[in-house]
Amino acid sequence: MNANQTNSVRTAIDIAIDAPVNEVFRLGGPLEEYWWIPGWKCQIVHCPNDRVEQGTVFHEISSSPFLLGYPGGRTRWTVVLRDDDNHRVHFRLDNRCSTSLYKIELHDDGRGGTVGTLDFTYTPTNERGRRLARKQLDSKLRLMISVLGAMLKHFCENGELIPASAIAQMVRADRSLAVTDKIHFALNRLAHARLVDLDRARFLAAYPTAGSNL
């Protein structure tokens, strides 16, 4: 566990994707995630011209079991850095328990593919957040960004959503999850399924495939 005196928890993973870096990088935003995250839903607050730019803001509940420790809680994401030339996008995540920084930084691997890092730092803002930070949160955050990385890699390399069975296998193999965590995941899926997301329908009608021009 990587922690400092404020009980921050940091974890990072390396990724390698057999697809050009420009194609991978353009998928790093809340609208584009409709293409490659199965069942993705969010509430867009600010995203001008359907393009992810610095200052883009959206809310989601998918991360609630990881970041809040219960199902259905909302986290606000804000793009605090968007560097297209160097293929970097950084998000600040704010909720009732924490503020976090999630960094996606990608590079050309010199052979037409992509390598990069997904880096997540969680900083609790109250006692509940500090309790979460002490309960194998580094392993849970690693699972969260590993699942995101696997989804992105599969879509970029295969042109389709990752099978649900592959994600289920990653979750089953993770020993940091308690029975309570798995119950929270199940309840979160139910809450997520009930969400009405008008942006999803609008975006996919305008841009039905990742090959569409944004």
XYZ file of N, CA, C and O in Angstrom:
856
model
N 0.851 -1.190 0.000
C 0.000 0.000 0.000
C 0.887 1.240 0.000
O 1.805 1.371 0.790
N 0.613 2.136 -0.890
C 1.335 3.393 -0.992
C 0.542 4.452 -0.246
O -0.503 4.883 -0.697
N 0.988 4.887 0.925
C 0.214 5.855 1.702
C 1.142 6.925 2.245
O 2.313 6.679 2.509
N 0.608 8.134 2.421
C 1.378 9.190 3.042
C 0.678 9.624 4.321
O -0.245 8.965 4.794
N 1.105 10.738 4.906
C 0.573 11.130 6.204
C -0.905 11.519 6.143
O -1.569 11.592 7.168
N -1.440 11.798 4.961
C -2.858 12.116 4.855
C -3.684 10.875 4.541
O -4.852 10.975 4.217
N -3.050 9.706 4.611
C -3.720 8.433 4.322
C -4.086 8.274 2.852
O -4.958 7.474 2.516
N -3.429 9.007 1.980
C -3.659 8.818 0.554
C -3.188 7.423 0.148
O -2.238 6.875 0.719
N -3.868 6.862 -0.844
C -3.526 5.543 -1.363
C -3.314 5.684 -2.860
O -4.163 6.230 -3.565
N -2.183 5.201 -3.338
C -1.880 5.303 -4.765
C -1.604 3.921 -5.336
O -0.926 3.102 -4.715
N -2.134 3.676 -6.534
C -1.822 2.459 -7.256
C -1.758 2.776 -8.740
O -2.388 3.729 -9.212
N -0.986 2.005 -9.483
C -0.830 2.251 -10.911
C -0.584 0.927 -11.625
O -0.031 -0.019 -11.045
N -1.012 0.856 -12.875
C -0.727 -0.315 -13.696
C -0.204 0.156 -15.051
O -0.519 1.257 -15.516
N 0.605 -0.684 -15.676
C 1.052 -0.440 -17.039
C 0.128 -1.179 -17.992
O -0.367 -2.277 -17.677
N -0.103 -0.589 -19.160
C -0.936 -1.245 -20.169
C -0.202 -1.255 -21.504
O 0.635 -0.392 -21.778
N -0.496 -2.244 -22.322
C 0.019 -2.345 -23.686
C -1.141 -2.752 -24.576
O -1.826 -3.751 -24.295
N -1.388 -1.977 -25.619
C -2.532 -2.202 -26.496
C -2.062 -2.220 -27.942
O -1.342 -1.317 -28.381
N -2.468 -3.219 -28.675
C -2.073 -3.351 -30.077
C -2.998 -2.519 -30.957
O -3.829 -3.041 -31.704
N -2.862 -1.205 -30.820
C -3.647 -0.245 -31.599
C -2.917 1.088 -31.535
O -2.212 1.370 -30.561
N -3.060 1.944 -32.549
C -2.360 3.230 -32.561
C -2.755 4.109 -31.380
O -3.915 4.130 -30.960
N -1.795 4.851 -30.860
C -2.020 5.636 -29.658
C -3.105 6.692 -29.857
O -3.888 6.963 -28.932
N -3.202 7.281 -31.040
C -4.242 8.287 -31.271
C -5.635 7.679 -31.147
O -6.559 8.311 -30.625
N -5.800 6.451 -31.640
C -7.101 5.784 -31.564
C -7.450 5.414 -30.132
O -8.614 5.503 -29.717
N -6.450 4.983 -29.371
C -6.700 4.613 -27.975
C -7.019 5.860 -27.157
O -7.994 5.888 -26.384
N -6.237 6.911 -27.341
C -6.386 8.110 -26.527
C -7.747 8.763 -26.724
O -8.330 9.278 -25.767
N -8.272 8.746 -27.917
C -9.550 9.415 -28.176
C -10.723 8.758 -27.450
O -11.805 9.330 -27.356
N -10.504 7.564 -26.887
C -11.566 6.876 -26.160
C -11.594 7.231 -24.676
O -12.443 6.742 -23.935
N -10.692 8.113 -24.254
C -10.576 8.417 -22.829
C -11.487 9.527 -22.349
O -11.017 10.566 -21.881
N -12.777 9.329 -22.443
C -13.722 10.322 -21.963
C -15.079 9.716 -21.713
O -15.363 8.599 -22.160
N -15.971 10.419 -20.993
C -17.254 9.839 -20.578
C -18.178 9.491 -21.737
O -18.936 8.521 -21.638
N -18.152 10.246 -22.822
C -19.011 9.932 -23.961
C -18.470 8.734 -24.733
O -19.216 7.800 -25.061
N -17.175 8.742 -25.017
C -16.570 7.643 -25.759
C -16.673 6.310 -25.009
O -16.638 5.238 -25.612
N -16.805 6.385 -23.686
C -16.898 5.153 -22.900
C -18.196 4.389 -23.177
O -18.301 3.206 -22.855
N -19.183 5.048 -23.781
C -20.385 4.318 -24.206
C -20.021 3.220 -25.196
O -20.718 2.206 -25.288
N -18.947 3.404 -25.951
C -18.552 2.411 -26.943
C -17.912 1.179 -26.310
O -18.136 0.060 -26.778
N -17.097 1.372 -25.266
C -16.237 0.261 -24.853
C -16.433 -0.236 -23.422
O -15.855 -1.261 -23.053
N -17.250 0.445 -22.606
C -17.559 -0.062 -21.266
C -18.969 -0.633 -21.292
O -19.935 0.100 -21.523
N -19.122 -1.933 -21.092
C -20.460 -2.541 -21.162
C -21.453 -1.867 -20.219
O -21.195 -1.742 -19.018
N -22.568 -1.393 -20.769
C -23.623 -0.802 -19.965
C -23.307 0.544 -19.352
O -24.034 1.009 -18.468
N -22.248 1.199 -19.797
C -21.836 2.468 -19.193
C -22.964 3.492 -19.219
O -23.646 3.670 -20.215
N -23.138 4.166 -18.081
C -24.084 5.277 -17.962
C -23.446 6.355 -17.107
O -22.681 6.062 -16.179
N -23.775 7.602 -17.437
C -23.284 8.713 -16.621
C -24.213 9.901 -16.813
O -25.139 9.858 -17.626
N -23.969 10.951 -16.063
C -24.703 12.206 -16.226
C -23.708 13.270 -16.642
O -22.830 13.659 -15.865
N -23.815 13.721 -17.882
C -22.922 14.750 -18.381
C -23.361 16.109 -17.835
O -24.514 16.509 -17.996
N -22.448 16.800 -17.187
C -22.717 18.142 -16.666
C -22.203 19.191 -17.642
O -22.880 20.167 -17.947
N -20.998 18.975 -18.154
C -20.403 19.931 -19.098
C -19.462 19.176 -20.027
O -18.464 18.613 -19.582
N -19.786 19.142 -21.303
C -18.933 18.488 -22.303
C -19.230 19.133 -23.651
O -20.027 18.610 -24.443
N -18.624 20.273 -23.943
C -18.958 21.032 -25.147
C -18.659 20.266 -26.426
O -17.619 19.630 -26.548
N -19.607 20.313 -27.355
C -19.423 19.735 -28.685
C -19.119 18.239 -28.666
O -18.492 17.712 -29.586
N -19.565 17.547 -27.606
C -19.331 16.103 -27.476
C -17.850 15.747 -27.526
O -17.472 14.642 -27.912
N -16.990 16.650 -27.105
C -15.556 16.387 -27.078
C -15.045 16.588 -25.650
O -15.407 17.555 -24.980
N -14.201 15.656 -25.219
C -13.633 15.776 -23.880
C -12.538 16.832 -23.907
O -11.562 16.721 -24.644
N -12.726 17.866 -23.119
C -11.773 18.959 -23.027
C -11.513 19.260 -21.560
O -12.223 18.775 -20.679
N -10.484 20.059 -21.303
C -10.236 20.475 -19.934
C -11.473 21.206 -19.411
O -12.011 22.090 -20.070
N -11.948 20.795 -18.246
C -13.163 21.363 -17.679
C -14.403 20.516 -17.892
O -15.454 20.808 -17.307
N -14.320 19.453 -18.689
C -15.447 18.534 -18.831
C -15.809 17.952 -17.463
O -14.932 17.589 -16.675
N -17.113 17.861 -17.181
C -17.589 17.364 -15.882
C -18.698 16.349 -16.105
O -19.577 16.559 -16.944
N -18.646 15.244 -15.351
C -19.741 14.274 -15.380
C -19.831 13.564 -14.042
O -18.893 13.585 -13.235
N -20.992 12.950 -13.789
C -21.224 12.165 -12.580
C -21.438 10.702 -12.967
O -21.954 10.409 -14.045
N -21.055 9.797 -12.076
C -21.326 8.369 -12.304
C -21.435 7.666 -10.955
O -20.995 8.195 -9.928
N -22.018 6.440 -10.969
C -22.138 5.655 -9.738
C -21.414 4.323 -9.823
O -21.367 3.579 -8.845
N -20.834 3.993 -10.983
C -20.194 2.688 -11.156
C -19.050 2.463 -10.177
O -18.792 1.330 -9.750
N -18.345 3.532 -9.830
C -17.174 3.407 -8.955
C -17.542 3.371 -7.472
O -16.665 3.220 -6.617
N -18.816 3.498 -7.139
C -19.224 3.644 -5.742
C -18.735 2.526 -4.819
O -18.248 2.807 -3.720
N -18.824 1.241 -5.199
C -18.332 0.210 -4.285
C -16.847 0.349 -3.959
O -16.410 -0.017 -2.866
N -16.062 0.875 -4.902
C -14.637 1.060 -4.674
C -14.346 2.323 -3.862
O -13.593 2.280 -2.886
N -14.915 3.439 -4.275
C -14.529 4.739 -3.723
C -15.337 5.163 -2.501
O -14.874 5.978 -1.702
N -16.565 4.629 -2.366
C -17.427 5.008 -1.255
C -17.716 3.866 -0.291
O -18.183 4.087 0.818
N -17.479 2.646 -0.751
C -17.699 1.497 0.115
C -19.142 1.094 0.256
O -19.502 0.337 1.162
N -20.017 1.572 -0.633
C -21.419 1.156 -0.646
C -21.945 1.359 -2.064
O -21.337 2.063 -2.877
N -23.084 0.752 -2.415
C -23.585 0.847 -3.783
C -24.353 2.132 -4.040
O -25.013 2.670 -3.148
N -24.242 2.636 -5.268
C -25.131 3.699 -5.717
C -24.732 5.116 -5.396
O -25.460 6.052 -5.732
N -23.579 5.337 -4.757
C -23.152 6.691 -4.436
C -22.557 7.400 -5.646
O -21.951 6.765 -6.510
N -22.699 8.701 -5.692
C -22.286 9.456 -6.868
C -20.889 10.050 -6.701
O -20.548 10.556 -5.638
N -20.112 9.980 -7.767
C -18.809 10.629 -7.821
C -18.797 11.606 -8.991
O -19.261 11.285 -10.087
N -18.260 12.783 -8.745
C -18.147 13.830 -9.766
C -16.733 13.801 -10.347
O -15.753 13.878 -9.608
N -16.643 13.676 -11.680
C -15.367 13.662 -12.386
C -15.179 14.989 -13.113
O -16.100 15.457 -13.795
N -13.995 15.559 -13.002
C -13.657 16.790 -13.712
C -12.328 16.592 -14.436
O -11.350 16.123 -13.830
N -12.293 16.923 -15.714
C -11.036 16.849 -16.462
C -10.180 18.050 -16.063
O -10.543 19.193 -16.327
N -9.060 17.785 -15.402
C -8.177 18.865 -14.948
C -6.964 19.028 -15.852
O -6.241 20.024 -15.748
N -6.735 18.063 -16.735
C -5.671 18.184 -17.735
C -6.070 17.383 -18.964
O -6.455 16.219 -18.853
N -5.976 18.015 -20.121
C -6.189 17.332 -21.397
C -5.069 17.781 -22.329
O -5.033 18.922 -22.772
N -4.124 16.885 -22.587
C -2.942 17.188 -23.394
C -2.929 16.237 -24.581
O -2.382 15.129 -24.505
N -3.555 16.663 -25.674
C -3.662 15.800 -26.849
C -2.302 15.512 -27.478
O -2.071 14.401 -27.983
N -1.403 16.471 -27.472
C -0.099 16.276 -28.111
C 0.695 15.167 -27.436
O 1.419 14.408 -28.096
N 0.572 15.072 -26.117
C 1.328 14.061 -25.361
C 0.448 12.928 -24.848
O 0.892 12.113 -24.035
N -0.806 12.881 -25.299
C -1.736 11.791 -24.977
C -1.879 11.590 -23.474
O -1.723 10.490 -22.944
N -2.205 12.694 -22.783
C -2.421 12.645 -21.340
C -3.778 13.251 -21.021
O -4.135 14.317 -21.537
N -4.532 12.575 -20.149
C -5.751 13.155 -19.609
C -5.809 12.818 -18.122
O -5.562 11.671 -17.725
N -6.073 13.834 -17.294
C -6.141 13.656 -15.847
C -7.530 14.057 -15.360
O -8.074 15.076 -15.804
N -8.076 13.259 -14.461
C -9.396 13.511 -13.893
C -9.275 13.719 -12.386
O -8.548 12.986 -11.711
N -10.025 14.685 -11.841
C -10.217 14.788 -10.393
C -11.575 14.200 -10.063
O -12.575 14.524 -10.698
N -11.615 13.329 -9.064
C -12.842 12.667 -8.657
C -13.210 13.142 -7.252
O -12.382 13.060 -6.329
N -14.431 13.614 -7.089
C -14.882 14.111 -5.794
C -16.177 13.416 -5.384
O -17.108 13.297 -6.191
N -16.232 12.972 -4.132
C -17.462 12.397 -3.577
C -17.503 12.642 -2.074
O -16.702 13.423 -1.550
N -18.417 11.992 -1.384
C -18.628 12.254 0.049
C -17.471 11.785 0.924
O -17.356 12.214 2.077
N -16.613 10.919 0.412
C -15.549 10.333 1.220
C -14.149 10.738 0.820
O -13.211 10.567 1.602
N -13.990 11.239 -0.415
C -12.624 11.396 -0.907
C -12.545 12.371 -2.067
O -13.560 12.744 -2.674
N -11.317 12.745 -2.361
C -10.992 13.396 -3.625
C -9.819 12.615 -4.204
O -8.898 12.240 -3.473
N -9.873 12.325 -5.486
C -8.875 11.450 -6.091
C -8.365 12.053 -7.387
O -9.016 12.907 -8.003
N -7.205 11.589 -7.824
C -6.636 11.988 -9.099
C -6.373 10.733 -9.910
O -5.656 9.830 -9.460
N -6.973 10.673 -11.105
C -6.806 9.527 -11.997
C -6.117 10.018 -13.260
O -6.645 10.881 -13.963
N -4.935 9.463 -13.543
C -4.131 9.913 -14.671
C -4.020 8.806 -15.713
O -3.612 7.685 -15.380
N -4.380 9.135 -16.939
C -4.191 8.246 -18.084
C -3.117 8.878 -18.957
O -3.299 9.988 -19.472
N -1.993 8.184 -19.117
C -0.889 8.716 -19.902
C -0.404 7.629 -20.861
O 0.011 6.550 -20.427
N -0.475 7.935 -22.156
C -0.209 6.950 -23.197
C 0.933 7.408 -24.104
O 1.196 8.599 -24.238
N 1.581 6.418 -24.751
C 2.693 6.706 -25.652
C 2.666 5.713 -26.809
O 2.184 4.578 -26.659
N 3.226 6.131 -27.937
C 3.463 5.217 -29.052
C 4.583 4.258 -28.665
O 5.615 4.677 -28.127
N 4.398 2.976 -28.927
C 5.422 2.002 -28.540
C 6.524 1.838 -29.579
O 7.424 0.997 -29.417
N 6.463 2.630 -30.654
C 7.480 2.549 -31.697
C 7.203 1.502 -32.745
O 7.928 1.401 -33.748
N 6.134 0.733 -32.551
C 5.778 -0.318 -33.516
C 4.324 -0.193 -33.977
O 3.751 -1.152 -34.478
N 3.749 0.978 -33.733
C 2.365 1.197 -34.137
C 1.349 0.858 -33.069
O 0.141 0.956 -33.310
N 1.816 0.483 -31.892
C 0.920 0.178 -30.789
C 1.003 1.230 -29.698
O 1.612 2.294 -29.866
N 0.404 0.924 -28.574
C 0.307 1.879 -27.464
C 0.802 1.247 -26.174
O 0.488 0.087 -25.881
N 1.579 1.994 -25.427
C 1.917 1.626 -24.050
C 1.556 2.814 -23.171
O 1.474 3.951 -23.639
N 1.354 2.544 -21.913
C 1.002 3.658 -21.045
C 0.783 3.225 -19.613
O 1.023 2.066 -19.243
N 0.293 4.173 -18.821
C 0.084 3.960 -17.394
C -1.277 4.496 -16.982
O -1.684 5.574 -17.422
N -1.970 3.738 -16.157
C -3.172 4.198 -15.472
C -2.788 4.363 -14.009
O -2.384 3.393 -13.358
N -2.894 5.574 -13.493
C -2.358 5.916 -12.180
C -3.475 6.567 -11.359
O -4.063 7.562 -11.774
N -3.760 6.003 -10.183
C -4.882 6.460 -9.370
C -4.412 6.762 -7.951
O -3.820 5.912 -7.284
N -4.688 7.979 -7.481
C -4.376 8.371 -6.106
C -5.655 8.800 -5.395
O -6.337 9.726 -5.823
N -5.960 8.100 -4.314
C -7.180 8.324 -3.522
C -6.781 9.046 -2.238
O -5.900 8.593 -1.503
N -7.449 10.177 -1.955
C -7.190 10.910 -0.718
C -8.500 11.062 0.056
O -9.425 11.737 -0.408
N -8.609 10.439 1.217
C -9.845 10.545 1.993
C -10.059 11.957 2.513
O -9.101 12.674 2.811
N -11.324 12.332 2.632
C -11.669 13.671 3.132
C -12.450 13.633 4.437
O -12.794 14.686 4.980
N -12.741 12.432 4.938
C -13.413 12.307 6.233
C -13.057 10.954 6.844
O -12.291 10.170 6.262
N -13.611 10.668 8.000
C -13.239 9.435 8.700
C -13.676 8.195 7.938
O -12.976 7.175 7.935
N -14.831 8.240 7.282
C -15.256 7.086 6.489
C -14.239 6.793 5.386
O -13.867 5.638 5.156
N -13.791 7.824 4.718
C -12.785 7.633 3.687
C -11.495 7.064 4.246
O -10.858 6.209 3.619
N -11.105 7.524 5.427
C -9.885 6.992 6.040
C -10.046 5.526 6.418
O -9.094 4.737 6.298
N -11.240 5.142 6.871
C -11.481 3.726 7.168
C -11.378 2.885 5.901
O -10.803 1.794 5.912
N -11.947 3.383 4.820
C -11.849 2.664 3.546
C -10.388 2.498 3.121
O -9.989 1.444 2.633
N -9.609 3.550 3.323
C -8.204 3.517 2.911
C -7.420 2.446 3.662
O -6.413 1.942 3.155
N -7.884 2.085 4.844
C -7.175 1.086 5.649
C -7.605 -0.341 5.334
O -7.027 -1.289 5.863
N -8.593 -0.514 4.468
C -9.147 -1.851 4.213
C -8.789 -2.342 2.816
O -9.654 -2.493 1.943
N -7.509 -2.572 2.583
C -7.010 -3.102 1.313
C -7.488 -2.277 0.118
O -7.734 -2.809 -0.965
N -7.585 -0.963 0.317
C -8.087 -0.131 -0.766
C -7.149 -0.124 -1.960
O -7.596 -0.039 -3.101
N -5.833 -0.233 -1.716
C -4.906 -0.243 -2.839
C -5.204 -1.404 -3.781
O -5.191 -1.242 -5.013
N -5.514 -2.582 -3.223
C -5.831 -3.745 -4.054
C -7.146 -3.548 -4.803
O -7.273 -3.929 -5.979
N -8.115 -2.929 -4.161
C -9.411 -2.705 -4.804
C -9.302 -1.665 -5.923
O -9.912 -1.812 -6.987
N -8.511 -0.620 -5.667
C -8.302 0.370 -6.717
C -7.547 -0.237 -7.895
O -7.827 0.080 -9.061
N -6.586 -1.097 -7.608
C -5.860 -1.771 -8.685
C -6.818 -2.628 -9.515
O -6.723 -2.667 -10.746
N -7.744 -3.299 -8.844
C -8.741 -4.073 -9.576
C -9.589 -3.155 -10.452
O -9.847 -3.462 -11.628
N -10.015 -2.010 -9.924
C -10.855 -1.095 -10.677
C -10.171 -0.624 -11.954
O -10.756 -0.694 -13.043
N -8.926 -0.158 -11.842
C -8.264 0.342 -13.043
C -7.802 -0.792 -13.950
O -7.702 -0.615 -15.170
N -7.561 -1.987 -13.378
C -7.218 -3.135 -14.212
C -8.393 -3.559 -15.074
O -8.225 -3.925 -16.250
N -9.604 -3.508 -14.501
C -10.805 -3.830 -15.276
C -10.999 -2.800 -16.389
O -11.289 -3.158 -17.541
N -10.811 -1.525 -16.065
C -10.921 -0.491 -17.098
C -9.891 -0.714 -18.201
O -10.199 -0.592 -19.397
N -8.661 -1.024 -17.812
C -7.621 -1.277 -18.800
C -7.942 -2.473 -19.676
O -7.708 -2.450 -20.895
N -8.487 -3.534 -19.080
C -8.848 -4.729 -19.847
C -9.977 -4.437 -20.827
O -9.973 -4.929 -21.970
N -10.950 -3.644 -20.391
C -12.049 -3.263 -21.285
C -11.542 -2.465 -22.482
O -11.931 -2.717 -23.638
N -10.672 -1.487 -22.199
C -10.133 -0.645 -23.260
C -9.290 -1.462 -24.228
O -9.412 -1.324 -25.455
N -8.435 -2.311 -23.710
C -7.567 -3.146 -24.546
C -8.401 -4.064 -25.447
O -8.149 -4.171 -26.662
N -9.396 -4.716 -24.866
C -10.205 -5.643 -25.652
C -10.927 -4.923 -26.780
O -10.961 -5.407 -27.923
N -11.510 -3.759 -26.463
C -12.241 -3.034 -27.498
C -11.308 -2.564 -28.608
O -11.612 -2.715 -29.798
N -10.166 -2.013 -28.241
C -9.241 -1.488 -29.246
C -8.672 -2.599 -30.130
O -8.433 -2.372 -31.319
N -8.462 -3.762 -29.565
C -7.842 -4.844 -30.331
C -8.843 -5.725 -31.061
O -8.489 -6.385 -32.045
N -10.108 -5.737 -30.596
C -11.102 -6.640 -31.173
C -12.306 -5.942 -31.779
O -13.116 -6.582 -32.453
N -12.455 -4.647 -31.500
C -13.580 -3.898 -32.052
C -14.924 -4.273 -31.466
O -15.961 -4.061 -32.093
N -14.922 -4.812 -30.244
C -16.173 -5.204 -29.605
C -16.016 -5.108 -28.096
O -14.910 -5.028 -27.558
N -17.154 -5.110 -27.396
C -17.131 -5.057 -25.937
C -16.517 -6.325 -25.360
O -16.691 -7.417 -25.912
N -15.839 -6.187 -24.255
C -15.273 -7.343 -23.584
C -16.395 -8.243 -23.064
O -17.430 -7.747 -22.592
N -16.256 -9.565 -23.134
C -17.286 -10.453 -22.592
C -17.445 -10.273 -21.078
O -16.456 -10.079 -20.364
N -18.660 -10.342 -20.622
C -18.916 -10.208 -19.183
C -18.179 -11.288 -18.397
O -17.756 -11.057 -17.255
N -17.994 -12.455 -18.995
C -17.320 -13.556 -18.310
C -15.864 -13.218 -17.990
O -15.322 -13.651 -16.965
N -15.220 -12.425 -18.856
C -13.825 -12.047 -18.612
C -13.716 -11.113 -17.410
O -12.802 -11.240 -16.585
N -14.657 -10.189 -17.291
C -14.655 -9.287 -16.137
C -14.990 -10.056 -14.862
O -14.372 -9.849 -13.810
N -15.958 -10.959 -14.951
C -16.328 -11.762 -13.781
C -15.132 -12.580 -13.284
O -14.933 -12.723 -12.071
N -14.336 -13.087 -14.221
C -13.164 -13.866 -13.840
C -12.141 -13.007 -13.105
O -11.542 -13.434 -12.108
N -11.945 -11.764 -13.560
C -11.015 -10.859 -12.880
C -11.481 -10.581 -11.454
O -10.668 -10.555 -10.524
N -12.781 -10.379 -11.281
C -13.323 -10.101 -9.951
C -13.187 -11.323 -9.048
O -12.778 -11.213 -7.885
N -13.510 -12.504 -9.578
C -13.409 -13.727 -8.773
C -11.980 -13.990 -8.330
O -11.737 -14.500 -7.230
N -11.022 -13.647 -9.185
C -9.619 -13.942 -8.884
C -9.012 -12.966 -7.883
O -7.928 -13.216 -7.358
N -9.688 -11.878 -7.603
C -9.147 -10.862 -6.699
C -9.456 -11.232 -5.247
O -10.613 -11.257 -4.832
N -8.423 -11.467 -4.474
C -8.600 -11.934 -3.098
C -8.811 -10.806 -2.096
O -9.014 -11.067 -0.904
N -8.748 -9.572 -2.568
C -8.950 -8.451 -1.639
C -10.425 -8.187 -1.371
O -10.761 -7.434 -0.454
N -11.311 -8.799 -2.159
C -12.739 -8.523 -2.032
C -13.386 -9.417 -0.977
O -13.291 -10.640 -1.038
N -14.063 -8.788 -0.031
C -14.828 -9.531 0.968
C -16.213 -9.829 0.420
O -16.620 -9.316 -0.627
N -16.956 -10.665 1.130
C -18.325 -10.985 0.726
C -19.158 -9.710 0.646
O -19.956 -9.520 -0.285
N -18.950 -8.803 1.606
C -19.690 -7.535 1.602
C -19.412 -6.743 0.329
O -20.321 -6.138 -0.251
N -18.158 -6.738 -0.106
C -17.806 -6.024 -1.340
C -18.585 -6.588 -2.529
O -19.114 -5.836 -3.355
N -18.665 -7.893 -2.603
C -19.344 -8.522 -3.732
C -20.848 -8.247 -3.698
O -21.479 -8.082 -4.751
N -21.407 -8.174 -2.502
C -22.821 -7.792 -2.385
C -23.016 -6.354 -2.864
O -23.972 -6.049 -3.586
N -22.091 -5.474 -2.488
C -22.174 -4.079 -2.939
C -22.086 -3.989 -4.459
O -22.794 -3.180 -5.076
N -21.222 -4.799 -5.079
C -21.125 -4.800 -6.538
C -22.454 -5.208 -7.160
O -22.913 -4.605 -8.140
N -23.087 -6.245 -6.608
C -24.360 -6.724 -7.154
C -25.441 -5.658 -7.012
O -26.212 -5.404 -7.957
N -25.510 -5.014 -5.856
C -26.505 -3.961 -5.648
C -26.218 -2.745 -6.528
O -27.140 -2.086 -7.017
N -24.936 -2.463 -6.743
C -24.573 -1.351 -7.608
C -25.022 -1.607 -9.046
O -25.503 -0.687 -9.731
N -24.895 -2.847 -9.502
C -25.355 -3.184 -10.859
C -26.856 -2.961 -10.993
O -27.336 -2.483 -12.029
N -27.604 -3.296 -9.950
C -29.052 -3.073 -9.980
C -29.372 -1.577 -10.031
O -30.224 -1.144 -10.802
N -28.686 -0.801 -9.193
C -28.910 0.646 -9.196
C -28.522 1.248 -10.540
O -29.207 2.133 -11.070
N -27.444 0.757 -11.106
C -26.959 1.246 -12.397
C -27.968 0.939 -13.493
O -28.226 1.772 -14.374
N -28.557 -0.251 -13.454
C -29.521 -0.653 -14.486
C -30.765 0.230 -14.473
O -31.407 0.418 -15.512
N -31.109 0.796 -13.310
C -32.309 1.624 -13.208
C -32.083 3.070 -13.645
O -33.042 3.823 -13.805
N -30.829 3.441 -13.827
C -30.535 4.820 -14.221
C -31.069 5.129 -15.618
O -30.981 4.301 -16.523
N -31.615 6.312 -15.784
C -32.014 6.810 -17.098
C -30.891 7.708 -17.603
O -30.501 8.666 -16.928
N -30.347 7.366 -18.765
C -29.218 8.116 -19.314
C -29.575 8.601 -20.716
O -29.424 7.870 -21.693
N -30.051 9.825 -20.822
C -30.435 10.379 -22.120
C -29.218 10.682 -22.983
O -29.301 10.646 -24.219
N -28.082 10.967 -22.362
C -26.867 11.243 -23.137
C -26.406 10.005 -23.893
O -25.900 10.109 -25.013
N -26.583 8.832 -23.298
C -26.170 7.595 -23.958
C -26.916 7.410 -25.279
O -26.306 7.161 -26.329
N -28.233 7.527 -25.230
C -29.038 7.331 -26.437
C -28.701 8.382 -27.489
O -28.560 8.072 -28.680
N -28.544 9.628 -27.040
C -28.231 10.707 -27.978
C -26.871 10.501 -28.620
O -26.708 10.639 -29.839
N -25.877 10.147 -27.818
C -24.526 10.002 -28.342
C -24.438 8.828 -29.316
O -23.863 8.953 -30.404
N -25.004 7.685 -28.940
C -24.897 6.507 -29.800
C -25.712 6.653 -31.081
O -25.384 6.058 -32.103
N -26.763 7.465 -31.031
C -27.504 7.740 -32.258
C -26.677 8.586 -33.214
O -26.686 8.373 -34.440
N -25.912 9.529 -32.667
C -25.082 10.406 -33.500
C -23.778 9.733 -33.925
O -23.292 9.951 -35.033
N -23.222 8.911 -33.032
C -21.923 8.273 -33.290
C -22.039 6.783 -32.958
O -21.613 6.333 -31.897
N -22.640 5.982 -33.838
C -22.925 4.586 -33.498
C -21.692 3.705 -33.342
O -21.756 2.673 -32.686
N -20.567 4.079 -33.924
C -19.355 3.265 -33.802
C -18.172 4.160 -33.470
O -18.206 5.369 -33.667
N -17.103 3.510 -32.984
C -15.900 4.263 -32.636
C -15.211 4.834 -33.865
O -14.331 5.682 -33.747
N -15.607 4.386 -35.048
C -15.043 4.939 -36.265
C -15.744 6.212 -36.703
O -15.329 6.862 -37.665
N -16.806 6.589 -35.997
C -17.533 7.812 -36.332
C -16.658 9.024 -36.044
O -15.805 9.007 -35.173
N -16.882 10.084 -36.785
C -16.123 11.308 -36.582
C -16.726 12.114 -35.433
O -17.914 12.401 -35.429
N -15.896 12.487 -34.493
C -16.330 13.321 -33.380
C -15.962 14.766 -33.668
O -14.948 15.017 -34.276
